Every structure is written in structure tokens, then in C-alpha cells.
Coordinates of C-alpha atoms and ligand atoms in Angstrom, one line a residue:
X1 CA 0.0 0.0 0.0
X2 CA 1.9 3.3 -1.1
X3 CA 0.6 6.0 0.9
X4 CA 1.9 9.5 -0.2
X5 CA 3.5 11.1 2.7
X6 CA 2.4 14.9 3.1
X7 CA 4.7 17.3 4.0
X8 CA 2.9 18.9 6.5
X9 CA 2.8 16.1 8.9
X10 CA 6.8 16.1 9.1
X11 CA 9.5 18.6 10.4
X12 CA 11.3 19.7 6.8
X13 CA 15.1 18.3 8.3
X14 CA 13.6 14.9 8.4
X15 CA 11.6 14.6 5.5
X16 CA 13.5 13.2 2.8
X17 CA 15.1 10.9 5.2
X18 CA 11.9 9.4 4.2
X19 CA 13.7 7.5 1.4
X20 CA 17.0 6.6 3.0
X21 CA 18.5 3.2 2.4
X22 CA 21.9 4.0 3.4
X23 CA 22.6 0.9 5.6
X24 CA 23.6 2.6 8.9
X25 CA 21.8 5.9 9.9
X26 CA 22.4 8.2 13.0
X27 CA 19.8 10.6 14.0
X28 CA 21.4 12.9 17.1
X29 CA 21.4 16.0 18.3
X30 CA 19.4 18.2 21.0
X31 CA 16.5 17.5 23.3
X32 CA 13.0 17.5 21.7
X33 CA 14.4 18.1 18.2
X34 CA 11.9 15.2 16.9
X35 CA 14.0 12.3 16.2
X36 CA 12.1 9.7 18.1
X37 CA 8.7 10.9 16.4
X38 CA 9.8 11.1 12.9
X39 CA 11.6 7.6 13.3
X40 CA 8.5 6.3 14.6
X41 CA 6.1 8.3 11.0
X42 CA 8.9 6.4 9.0
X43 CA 8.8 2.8 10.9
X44 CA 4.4 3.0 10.4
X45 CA 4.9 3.8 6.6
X46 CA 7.7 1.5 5.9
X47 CA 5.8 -1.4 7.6
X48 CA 3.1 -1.1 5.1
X49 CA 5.5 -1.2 2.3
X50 CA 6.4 -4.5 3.7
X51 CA 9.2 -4.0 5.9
X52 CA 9.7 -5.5 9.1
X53 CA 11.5 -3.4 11.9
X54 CA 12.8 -4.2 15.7
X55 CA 12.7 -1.5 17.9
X56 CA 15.1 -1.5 20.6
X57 CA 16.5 0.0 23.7
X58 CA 18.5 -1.3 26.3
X59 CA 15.9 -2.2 29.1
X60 CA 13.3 -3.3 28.0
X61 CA 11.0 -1.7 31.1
X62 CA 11.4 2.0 29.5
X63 CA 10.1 1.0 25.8
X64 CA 6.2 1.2 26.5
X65 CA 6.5 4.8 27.8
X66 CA 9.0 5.8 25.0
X67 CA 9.0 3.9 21.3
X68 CA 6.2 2.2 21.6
X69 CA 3.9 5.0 22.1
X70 CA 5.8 7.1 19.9
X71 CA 4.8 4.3 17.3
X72 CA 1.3 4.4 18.3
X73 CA 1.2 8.2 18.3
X74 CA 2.1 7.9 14.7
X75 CA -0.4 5.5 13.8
X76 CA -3.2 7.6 15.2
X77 CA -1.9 11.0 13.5
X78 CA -2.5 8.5 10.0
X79 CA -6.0 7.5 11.0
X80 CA -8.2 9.9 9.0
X81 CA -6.1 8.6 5.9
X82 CA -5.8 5.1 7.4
X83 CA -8.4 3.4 9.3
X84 CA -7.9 0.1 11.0
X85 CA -4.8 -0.8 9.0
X86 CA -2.7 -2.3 11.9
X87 CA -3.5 -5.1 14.5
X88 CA -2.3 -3.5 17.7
X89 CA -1.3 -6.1 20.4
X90 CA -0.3 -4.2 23.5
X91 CA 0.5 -7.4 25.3
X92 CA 3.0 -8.7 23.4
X93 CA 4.1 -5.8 22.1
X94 CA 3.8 -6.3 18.5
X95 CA 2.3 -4.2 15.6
X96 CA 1.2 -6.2 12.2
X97 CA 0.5 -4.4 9.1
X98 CA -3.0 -5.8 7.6
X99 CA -1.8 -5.3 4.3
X100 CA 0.9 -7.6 4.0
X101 CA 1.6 -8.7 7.5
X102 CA 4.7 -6.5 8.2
X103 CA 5.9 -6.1 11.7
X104 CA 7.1 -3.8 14.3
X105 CA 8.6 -5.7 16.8
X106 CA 9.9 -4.2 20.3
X107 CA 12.2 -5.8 22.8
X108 CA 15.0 -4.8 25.7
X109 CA 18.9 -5.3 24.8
X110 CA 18.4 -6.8 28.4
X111 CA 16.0 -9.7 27.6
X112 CA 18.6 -12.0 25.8
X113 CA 15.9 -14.9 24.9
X114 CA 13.9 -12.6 23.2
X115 CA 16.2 -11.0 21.4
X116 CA 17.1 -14.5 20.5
X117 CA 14.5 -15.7 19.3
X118 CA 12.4 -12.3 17.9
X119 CA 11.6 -12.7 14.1
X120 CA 8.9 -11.5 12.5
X121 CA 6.1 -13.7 10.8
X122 CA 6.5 -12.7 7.0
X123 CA 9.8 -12.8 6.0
X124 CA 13.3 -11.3 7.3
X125 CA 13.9 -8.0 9.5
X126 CA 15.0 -5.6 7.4
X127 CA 15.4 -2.5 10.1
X128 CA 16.5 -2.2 13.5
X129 CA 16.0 1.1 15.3
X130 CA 17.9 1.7 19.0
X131 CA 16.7 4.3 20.7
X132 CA 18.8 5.6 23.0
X133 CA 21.7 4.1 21.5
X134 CA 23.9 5.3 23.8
X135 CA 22.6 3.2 26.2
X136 CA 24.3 0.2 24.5
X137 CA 27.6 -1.4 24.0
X138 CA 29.6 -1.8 21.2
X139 CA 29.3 -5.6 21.7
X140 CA 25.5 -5.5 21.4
X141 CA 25.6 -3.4 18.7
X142 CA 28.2 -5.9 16.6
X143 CA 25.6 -8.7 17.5
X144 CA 22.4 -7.2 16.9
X145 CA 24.3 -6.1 13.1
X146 CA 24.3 -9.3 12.1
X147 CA 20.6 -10.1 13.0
X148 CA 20.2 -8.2 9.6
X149 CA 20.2 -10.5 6.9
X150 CA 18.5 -12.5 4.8
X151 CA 16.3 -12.7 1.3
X152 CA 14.2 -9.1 0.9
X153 CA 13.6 -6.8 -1.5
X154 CA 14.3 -3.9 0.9
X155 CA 17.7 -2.5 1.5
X156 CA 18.5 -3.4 5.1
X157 CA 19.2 -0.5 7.6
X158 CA 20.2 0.0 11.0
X159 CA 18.9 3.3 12.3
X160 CA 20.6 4.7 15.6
X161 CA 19.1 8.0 17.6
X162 CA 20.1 9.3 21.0
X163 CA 21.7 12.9 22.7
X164 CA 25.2 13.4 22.1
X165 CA 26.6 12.5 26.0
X166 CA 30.2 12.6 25.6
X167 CA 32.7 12.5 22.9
X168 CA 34.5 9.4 24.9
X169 CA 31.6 6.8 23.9
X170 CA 32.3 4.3 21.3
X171 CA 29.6 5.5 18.9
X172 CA 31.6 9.0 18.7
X173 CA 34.9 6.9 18.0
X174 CA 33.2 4.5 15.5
X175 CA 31.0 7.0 13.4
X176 CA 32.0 10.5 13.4
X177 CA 35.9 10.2 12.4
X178 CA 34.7 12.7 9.5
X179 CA 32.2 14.6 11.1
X180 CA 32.8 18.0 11.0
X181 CA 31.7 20.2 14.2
X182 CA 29.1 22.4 13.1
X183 CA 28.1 20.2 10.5
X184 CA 24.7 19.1 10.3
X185 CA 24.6 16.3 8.0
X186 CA 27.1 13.3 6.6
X187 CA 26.7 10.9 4.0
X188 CA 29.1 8.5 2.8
X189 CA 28.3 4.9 1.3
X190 CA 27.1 3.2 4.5
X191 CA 26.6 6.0 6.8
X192 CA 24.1 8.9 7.2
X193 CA 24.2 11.0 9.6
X194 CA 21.5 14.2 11.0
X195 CA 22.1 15.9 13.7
X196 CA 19.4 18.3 14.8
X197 CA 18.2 20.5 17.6
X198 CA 14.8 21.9 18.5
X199 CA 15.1 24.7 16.2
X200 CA 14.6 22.0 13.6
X201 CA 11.8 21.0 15.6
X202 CA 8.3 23.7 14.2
X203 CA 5.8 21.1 16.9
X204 CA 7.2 22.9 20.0
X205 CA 5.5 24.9 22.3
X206 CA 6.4 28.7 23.2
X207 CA 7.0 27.0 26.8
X208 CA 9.5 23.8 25.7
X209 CA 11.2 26.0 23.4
X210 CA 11.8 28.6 26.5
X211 CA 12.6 25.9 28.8
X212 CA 15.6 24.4 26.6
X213 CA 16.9 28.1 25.9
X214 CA 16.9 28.7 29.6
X215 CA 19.5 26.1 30.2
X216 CA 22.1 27.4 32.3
X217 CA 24.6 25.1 32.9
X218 CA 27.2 24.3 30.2
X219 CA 27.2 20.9 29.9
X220 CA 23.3 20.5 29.1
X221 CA 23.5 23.3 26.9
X222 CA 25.5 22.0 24.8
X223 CA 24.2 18.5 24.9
X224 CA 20.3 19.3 25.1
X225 CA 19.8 22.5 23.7
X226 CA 22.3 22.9 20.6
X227 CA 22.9 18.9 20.1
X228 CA 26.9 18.9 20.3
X229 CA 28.6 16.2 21.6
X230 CA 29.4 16.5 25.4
X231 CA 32.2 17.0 26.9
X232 CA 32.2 15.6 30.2
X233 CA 34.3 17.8 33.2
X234 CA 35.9 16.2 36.2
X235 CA 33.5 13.0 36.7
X236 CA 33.1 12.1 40.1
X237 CA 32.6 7.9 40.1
X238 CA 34.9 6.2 37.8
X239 CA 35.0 3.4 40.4
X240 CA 31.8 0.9 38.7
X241 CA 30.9 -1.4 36.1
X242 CA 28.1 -3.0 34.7
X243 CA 27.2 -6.7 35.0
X244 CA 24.3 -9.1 34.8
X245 CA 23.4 -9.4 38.3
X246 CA 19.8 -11.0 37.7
X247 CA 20.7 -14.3 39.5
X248 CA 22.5 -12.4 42.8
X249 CA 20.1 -13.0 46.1
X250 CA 21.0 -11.2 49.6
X251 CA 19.4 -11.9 52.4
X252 CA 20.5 -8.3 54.0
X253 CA 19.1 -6.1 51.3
X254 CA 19.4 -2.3 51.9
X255 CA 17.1 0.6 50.5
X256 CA 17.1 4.2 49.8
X257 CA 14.5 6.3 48.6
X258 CA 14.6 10.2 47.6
X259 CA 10.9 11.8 47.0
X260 CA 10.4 13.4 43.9
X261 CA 7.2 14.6 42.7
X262 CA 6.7 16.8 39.4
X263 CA 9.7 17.6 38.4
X264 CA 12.2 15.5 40.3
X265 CA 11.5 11.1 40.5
X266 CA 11.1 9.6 42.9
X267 CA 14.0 7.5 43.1
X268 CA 15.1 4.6 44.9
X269 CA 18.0 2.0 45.0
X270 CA 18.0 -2.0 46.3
X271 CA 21.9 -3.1 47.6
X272 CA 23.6 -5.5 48.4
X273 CA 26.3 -4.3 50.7
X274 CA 29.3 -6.6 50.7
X275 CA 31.6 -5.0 53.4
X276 CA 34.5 -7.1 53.3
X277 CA 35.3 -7.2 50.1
X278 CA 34.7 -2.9 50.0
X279 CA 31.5 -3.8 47.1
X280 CA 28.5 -2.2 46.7
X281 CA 26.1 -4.3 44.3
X282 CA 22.9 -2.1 42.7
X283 CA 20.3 -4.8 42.4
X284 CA 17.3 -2.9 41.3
X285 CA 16.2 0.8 41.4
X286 CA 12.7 2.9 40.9
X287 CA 12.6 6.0 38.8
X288 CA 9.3 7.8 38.5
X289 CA 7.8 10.9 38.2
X290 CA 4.1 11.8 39.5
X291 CA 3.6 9.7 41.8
X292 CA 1.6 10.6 44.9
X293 CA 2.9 8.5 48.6
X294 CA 0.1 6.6 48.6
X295 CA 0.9 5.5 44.5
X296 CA 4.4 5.1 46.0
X297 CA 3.9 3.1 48.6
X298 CA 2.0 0.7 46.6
X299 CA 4.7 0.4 44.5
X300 CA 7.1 -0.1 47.1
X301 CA 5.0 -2.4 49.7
X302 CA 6.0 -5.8 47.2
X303 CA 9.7 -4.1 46.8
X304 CA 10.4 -3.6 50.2
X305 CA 8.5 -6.2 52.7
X306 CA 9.3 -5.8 55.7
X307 CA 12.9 -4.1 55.4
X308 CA 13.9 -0.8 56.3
X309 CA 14.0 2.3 53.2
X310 CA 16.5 5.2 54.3
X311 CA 14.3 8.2 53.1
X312 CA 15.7 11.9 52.6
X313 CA 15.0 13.7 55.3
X314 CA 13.8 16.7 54.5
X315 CA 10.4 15.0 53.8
X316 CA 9.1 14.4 57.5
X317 CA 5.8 14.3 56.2
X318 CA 6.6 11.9 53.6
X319 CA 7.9 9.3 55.7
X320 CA 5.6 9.5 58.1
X321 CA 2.9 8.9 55.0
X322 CA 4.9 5.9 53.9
X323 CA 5.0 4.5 57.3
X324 CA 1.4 5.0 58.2
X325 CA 0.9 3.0 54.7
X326 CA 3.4 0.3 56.0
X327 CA 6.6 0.9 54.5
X328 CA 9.5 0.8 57.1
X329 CA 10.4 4.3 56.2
X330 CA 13.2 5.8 58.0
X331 CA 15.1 9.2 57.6
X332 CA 18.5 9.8 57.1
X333 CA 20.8 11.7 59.5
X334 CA 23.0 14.1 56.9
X335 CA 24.6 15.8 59.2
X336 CA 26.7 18.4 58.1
X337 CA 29.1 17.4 55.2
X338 CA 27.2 14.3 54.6
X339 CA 27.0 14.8 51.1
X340 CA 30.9 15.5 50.2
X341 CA 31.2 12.6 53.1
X342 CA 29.0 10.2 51.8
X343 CA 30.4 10.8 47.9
X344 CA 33.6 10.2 48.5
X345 CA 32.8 6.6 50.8
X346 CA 31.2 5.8 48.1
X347 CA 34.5 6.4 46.0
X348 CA 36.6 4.0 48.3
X349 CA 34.4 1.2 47.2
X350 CA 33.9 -1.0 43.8
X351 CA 30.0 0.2 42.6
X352 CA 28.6 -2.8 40.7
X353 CA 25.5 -2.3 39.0
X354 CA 22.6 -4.8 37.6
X355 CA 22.4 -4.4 33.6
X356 CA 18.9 -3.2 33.6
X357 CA 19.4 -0.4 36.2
X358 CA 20.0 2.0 33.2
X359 CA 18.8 5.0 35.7
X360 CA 21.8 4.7 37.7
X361 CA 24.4 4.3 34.8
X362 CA 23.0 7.6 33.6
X363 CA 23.5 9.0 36.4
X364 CA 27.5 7.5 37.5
X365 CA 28.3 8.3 34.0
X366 CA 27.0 11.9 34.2
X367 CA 27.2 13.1 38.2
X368 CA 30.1 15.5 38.2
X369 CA 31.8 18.3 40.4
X370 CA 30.8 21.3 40.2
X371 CA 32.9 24.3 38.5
X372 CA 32.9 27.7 39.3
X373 CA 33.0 30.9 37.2
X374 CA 36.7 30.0 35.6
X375 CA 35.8 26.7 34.9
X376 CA 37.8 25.3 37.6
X377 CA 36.6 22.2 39.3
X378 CA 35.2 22.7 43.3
X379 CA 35.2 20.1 45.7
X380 CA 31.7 20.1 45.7
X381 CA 28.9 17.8 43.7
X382 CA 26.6 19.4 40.8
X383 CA 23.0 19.2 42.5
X384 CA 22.0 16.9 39.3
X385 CA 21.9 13.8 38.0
X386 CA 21.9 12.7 41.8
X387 CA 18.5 11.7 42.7
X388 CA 19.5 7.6 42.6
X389 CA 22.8 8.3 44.0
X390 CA 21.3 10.6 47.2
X391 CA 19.0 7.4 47.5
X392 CA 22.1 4.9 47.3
X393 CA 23.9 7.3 49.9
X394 CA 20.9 7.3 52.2
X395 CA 20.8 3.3 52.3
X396 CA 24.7 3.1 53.1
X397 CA 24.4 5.7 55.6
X398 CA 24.5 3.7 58.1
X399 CA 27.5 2.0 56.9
X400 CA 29.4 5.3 56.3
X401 CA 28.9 7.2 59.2
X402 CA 29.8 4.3 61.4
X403 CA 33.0 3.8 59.9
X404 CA 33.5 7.7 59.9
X405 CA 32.6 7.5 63.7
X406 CA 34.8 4.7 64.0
X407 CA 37.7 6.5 62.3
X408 CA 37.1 9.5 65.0
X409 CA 36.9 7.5 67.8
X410 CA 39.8 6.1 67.1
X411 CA 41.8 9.4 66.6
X412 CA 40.5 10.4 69.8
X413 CA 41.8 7.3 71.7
Ligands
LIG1 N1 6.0 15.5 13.0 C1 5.5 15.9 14.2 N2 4.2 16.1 14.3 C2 3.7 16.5 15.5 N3 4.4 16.6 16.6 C3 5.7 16.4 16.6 C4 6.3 16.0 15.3 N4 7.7 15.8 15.6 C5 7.9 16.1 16.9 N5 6.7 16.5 17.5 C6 6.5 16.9 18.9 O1 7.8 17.2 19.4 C7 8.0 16.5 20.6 C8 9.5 16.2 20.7 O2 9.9 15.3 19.7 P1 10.7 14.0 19.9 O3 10.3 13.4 21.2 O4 10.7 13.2 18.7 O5 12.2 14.6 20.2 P2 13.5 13.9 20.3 O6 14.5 14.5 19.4 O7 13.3 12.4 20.3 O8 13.9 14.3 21.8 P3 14.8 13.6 22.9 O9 16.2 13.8 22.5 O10 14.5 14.4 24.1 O11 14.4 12.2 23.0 C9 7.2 15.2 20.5 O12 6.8 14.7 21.7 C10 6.0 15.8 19.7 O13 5.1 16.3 20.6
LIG2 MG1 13.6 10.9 21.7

């Protein structure tokens, strides 16, 4: 079924990306520039011209509140010229053209049988689309490369889209050896690349386009609002790594919890503390935004049983909410310096984080110290990218301030 596309349904930067075939494509750039939702028009249309896409991301937990209503999004915005022409299945998360029986597929990096196994019903996948991409390794990339192949009459293309974090990752060393800064656009035989920002972006309100130009701190700036590739200052944890730590049980789990609300997520960490051995294993975290204490409570009641949550503290009424709903909600102490205290604790120990705890990578790769006016690093932690690490410090509290008591009392022997 060949639908004309119109115009006035795309941002202009995106629409003759239409008709790409170039085998590997990177979309990047700035926040809310509309990569996600013009990869999503292209996926619907391409799928009734009878090609078959996986959509990916590393966890597979964050794809229903990100591509996959992106994908539905773009369905509905075709209905008046399209009625009924897909068979939506919200369970198993698969979209099939009535037409020809196309798919849109969607699975986690982090379910590995799934990935496995995933093909669609009518012949070979001919796309793959990460989202986020720089949420994945290299070594899932290679792999997931070679899922493409195959008899079809469509060129095969691997389409990558994601904010530029910093020019260390492996998709900056791979792709861009030609890119020019200040380019927006690269082509070669194999590789297209688009970067754009929300200027490219006419969809916007007055209100997101005010909020992105009111960033003030460098970093974002250049990442989210003008789509460069970041350049990360003086990192503060360098001390983690990521593993699969799905079949890992403790019998001493610890919890931390900051409240967030509208703007800030609630946030909270499950650890195993291993105290000999100076680990500290991130089992599983929360990450959500809106949710009222009773909402949160629910969610944590099956999380937590009956163990303790170290809570912030500057949320009395909070905790005592959670309690009176029957979470073991406790505050923490931070006395003063607990912050500078409890980061650099934190930095005497090996951090090992579960695969699908993508929060709290974000946020080690990203928490920095802050700089001041002359770009000179302060001993002090950026107030961002911190609400999963305030949590994990609240849950080793105990831990820290007893060895930091224990170092005292020992001085004062
Ligand atoms: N073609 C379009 N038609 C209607 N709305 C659009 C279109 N493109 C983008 N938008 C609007 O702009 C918003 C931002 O676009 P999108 O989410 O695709 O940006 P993004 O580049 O993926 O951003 P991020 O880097 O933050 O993920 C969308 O949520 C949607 O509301
Ligand atoms: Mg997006």
C-alpha cells in the first residue's frame, strides 16, 4: 500500500530521510528536536510497504512509555487517511500491518531470549532502530548487526538516535571520524548522519522551546539544547561497572528512597552491601515521576517487605505517610558534610551495577563536580543527576557514618 506522505505532517530536516537506504543511519542532536517521532512516522509507513522493523533499547521496562507510544502516536496521526490498517497487540508488544503482514517488533537489549529468538512472521527484519543508542555497548551493537540479513527486497538499515553524552563513547569513535563540528549532516556509502536541535523541531510549544533556551549550565547546553557532543568535566565515580546481576540473592538487602514529585523522580536503590570485600552491588532501582505516597507506597510495599527504606530527610511528612501505609520508612541523618562525606565513601568502594538499572548508569556516568566561574573544578557535587545516588547514599548511611565515627573514635583514643 503506497501512501503518499504529506509534508505537513513532518519537520522539513527529516523529511527526505523518508527515502534513505543507506545501511547505517544516525539521527542525534538536542532534546526535543523530533528524532524519536519522525523515526516512529517512518517505521508505520515502511511497515506497510512491507518491511519488518525491531525496535530497541536497552531495558526493556522503558520501551512502552517511550517507542512504543511514539509508534502508536504515529499511527493515530494516519487515521483519518488510514483506518484500522494495523492489529495492535499491547501485550505482546507487536504491531502487524493488515496489508501484508509486516511487523514492528519491540524488545529490551536486556531480555537476551527474546532477542534471540524475535523474528517476524513474514519474512526477514529488514530494520532495527535503537533508541537511546547510547545506552548500548559496542558488543551489542556488533551482534544485533548481524541479526540483519536474509532474502528481501528492501535494502536493510540499521537506524541509531540518542543525545550526544560525551565524545569518549564508542559511537563518537566509531562514526564520526569525518564529522565536522558544526556540521549538520554526513553521508558516505554506508553512513548517514542528522544531527538536529529543537530549532529544527516547528511542533514545539512557546513554553518547551523557553525551557531548553533557559538552560544554564554548560554541559546541558551543549548537549540538550544545541545537540553537540558532550564534553564531560571532572566525573566524580569512575570506580563501577556494569554486569548481569539477575541471578545475585541477599538476604541483608538495603534501601534508599529520595521523594520526587513533578519535576524531580522519585527515586530509589535496592543493595547489596558486601563490606568485606569494600562492594556495593545495585540490584534494582525505581525511577518515576508523578507519583503521589500513597501510588508510591504501593509500589514499594512488594519491593520492600518488611525491610527498612533510608528516606531523605527533608520530607518528614513523607515518611511518616509511607509508614502510616506500612513501609519501614526511615530518615536519614546528613549531618553536616554528609554529602561531600558520603560521595567520597562511596568512591573507596567498587560500585557494581545490575544491567537493567539504566537510571543509575545515567547517572554515574554523568554526576560530576561542580565548576565555578573559571571553569575550575570545586570540591563540591553538581546538584544533578543525583537523585538515585542521594538514594544509594541514604541506604549506606549507616555503613558510612559508622566507619567515619569509627575513624574518630579512634583518633580520639
Ligand atoms: N512530525 C511531528 N508532528 C507532531 N508533533 C511532533 C512531530 N515531531 C515532533 N513532534 C513533537 O515534538 C516532541 C518532541 O519530539 P521527539 O520526542 O521526537 O524529540 P527527540 O528528538 O526524540 O527528543 P529527545 O532527544 O528528548 O528524545 C514530540 O513529543 C511531539 O510532541
Ligand atoms: Mg527521543
Amino acid at each position: 500500500m503506497a501512501i503518499k506522505p504529506l509534508p505537513k505532517l513532518y519537520n522539513d530536516k527529516y523529511y527526505k530521510r523518508l527515502k534513505d537506504d543507506t545501511r547505517l543511519q544516525i539521527f542525534f542532536g538536542g532534546a526535543s528536536s523530533g528524532k524519536s517521532f519522525f523515526i516512529a512516522q517512518r517505521i508505520v509507513l515502511d511497515t506497510l510497504n512491507g518491511r519488518n522493523t525491531l525496535v530497541l533499547r536497552n531495558v526493556a521496562r522503558t520501551l512502552r512509555g517511550s517507542c512504543w507510544n511514539e509508534v502508536i502516536k504515529a499511527i493515530n496521526a494516519l487515521k483519518p487517511v488510514l483506518r484500522d490498517c494495523f492489529n495492535v497487540s499491547k501485550s505482546e508488544m507487536l504491531i502487524t500491518a493488515m496489508n501484508n503482514g509486516a511487523q514492528i517488533l519491540f524488545a529490551g537489549l536486556d531480555d537476551v531470549e527474546k532477542i534471540k529468538s524475535i523474528t517476524p512472521a513474514n519474512g526477514v527484519l529488514t530494520d532495527i532502530w535503537i533508541e537511546e543508542a547510547t545506552e548500548t555497548s559496542y558488543d551489542d551493537y556488533k551482534q544485533l548487526e548481524k541479526r540483519l540479513r536474509g532474502e528481501s527486497r528492501h535494502a536493510k538499515r540499521i537506524t541509531l538516535s540518542f543525545n550526544p553524552v560525551y565524545k569518549e563513547h564508542w559511537i563518537f569513535r566509531q562514526f564520526f571520524g569525518d564529522w565536522q563540528d558544526g556540521a549538520s549532516e554526513y553521508h558516505d556509502d554506508g553512513l548517514s548522519i542528522l544531527k538536529t536541535t529543537y530549532k529544527d523541531n516547528r511542533f514545539l510549544t512557546d513554553d518547551d522551546i523557553k525551557a531548553l533556551e533557559n538552560e544554564q549550565d554548560e554541559y546541558y547546553r551543549n548537549v540538550y539544547t544545541l545537540g553537540n557532543w558532550g564534553v564531560l568535566g571532572d566525573v566524580i565515580f569512575r570506580n563501577w561497572r556494569v554486569e548481569n546481576l539477575s541471578d545475585m540473592n541477599t538476604d541483608k538487602p538495603l534501601f534508599g528512597l529520595d521523594f520526587g514529585f513533578s519535576s524531580d523522580p522519585a527515586a530509589g536503590v535496592k543493595v547489596h552491601y558486601d563490606r568485606a570485600q569494600k562492594k556495593i552491588y545495585i540490584l534494582d532501582e525505581l525511577h518515576e515521576k508523578g507519583l503521589t505516597n500513597s501510588q508510591l507506597a504501593n509500589i514499594l510495599k512488594p519491593w520492600v517487605g518488611n525491610h527498612y527504606i533510608t528516606c531523605d530527610s527533608s520530607e518528614p511528612k513523607s515518611i511518616k505517610e509511607l509508614q502510616n501505609l506500612g513501609i519501614r520508612a526511615v530518615g536519614a541523618k546528613k549531618g553536616p558534610d554528609s554529602v561531600i562525606h558520603g560521595v567520597q565513601w562511596l568512591q573507596g568502594h567498587e560500585i557494581i551495577v545490575d544491567v537493567k538499572c539504566q537510571r543509575m548508569k545515567n547517572e554515574l556516568q554523568l554526576y560530576q563536580w561542580r565548576k565555578d566561574k573559571d571553569g575550575q573544578s570545586m570540591r563540591v557535587p553538581e546538584d544533578r543527576n543525583n537523585h538515585l545516588i542521594d538514594a544509594l547514599r541514604y541506604c549506606l548511611e549507616h555503613e558510612s557514618t559508622a566507619r567515619y565515627a569509627g575513624t574518630l573514635n579512634l583518633k580520639g583514643l
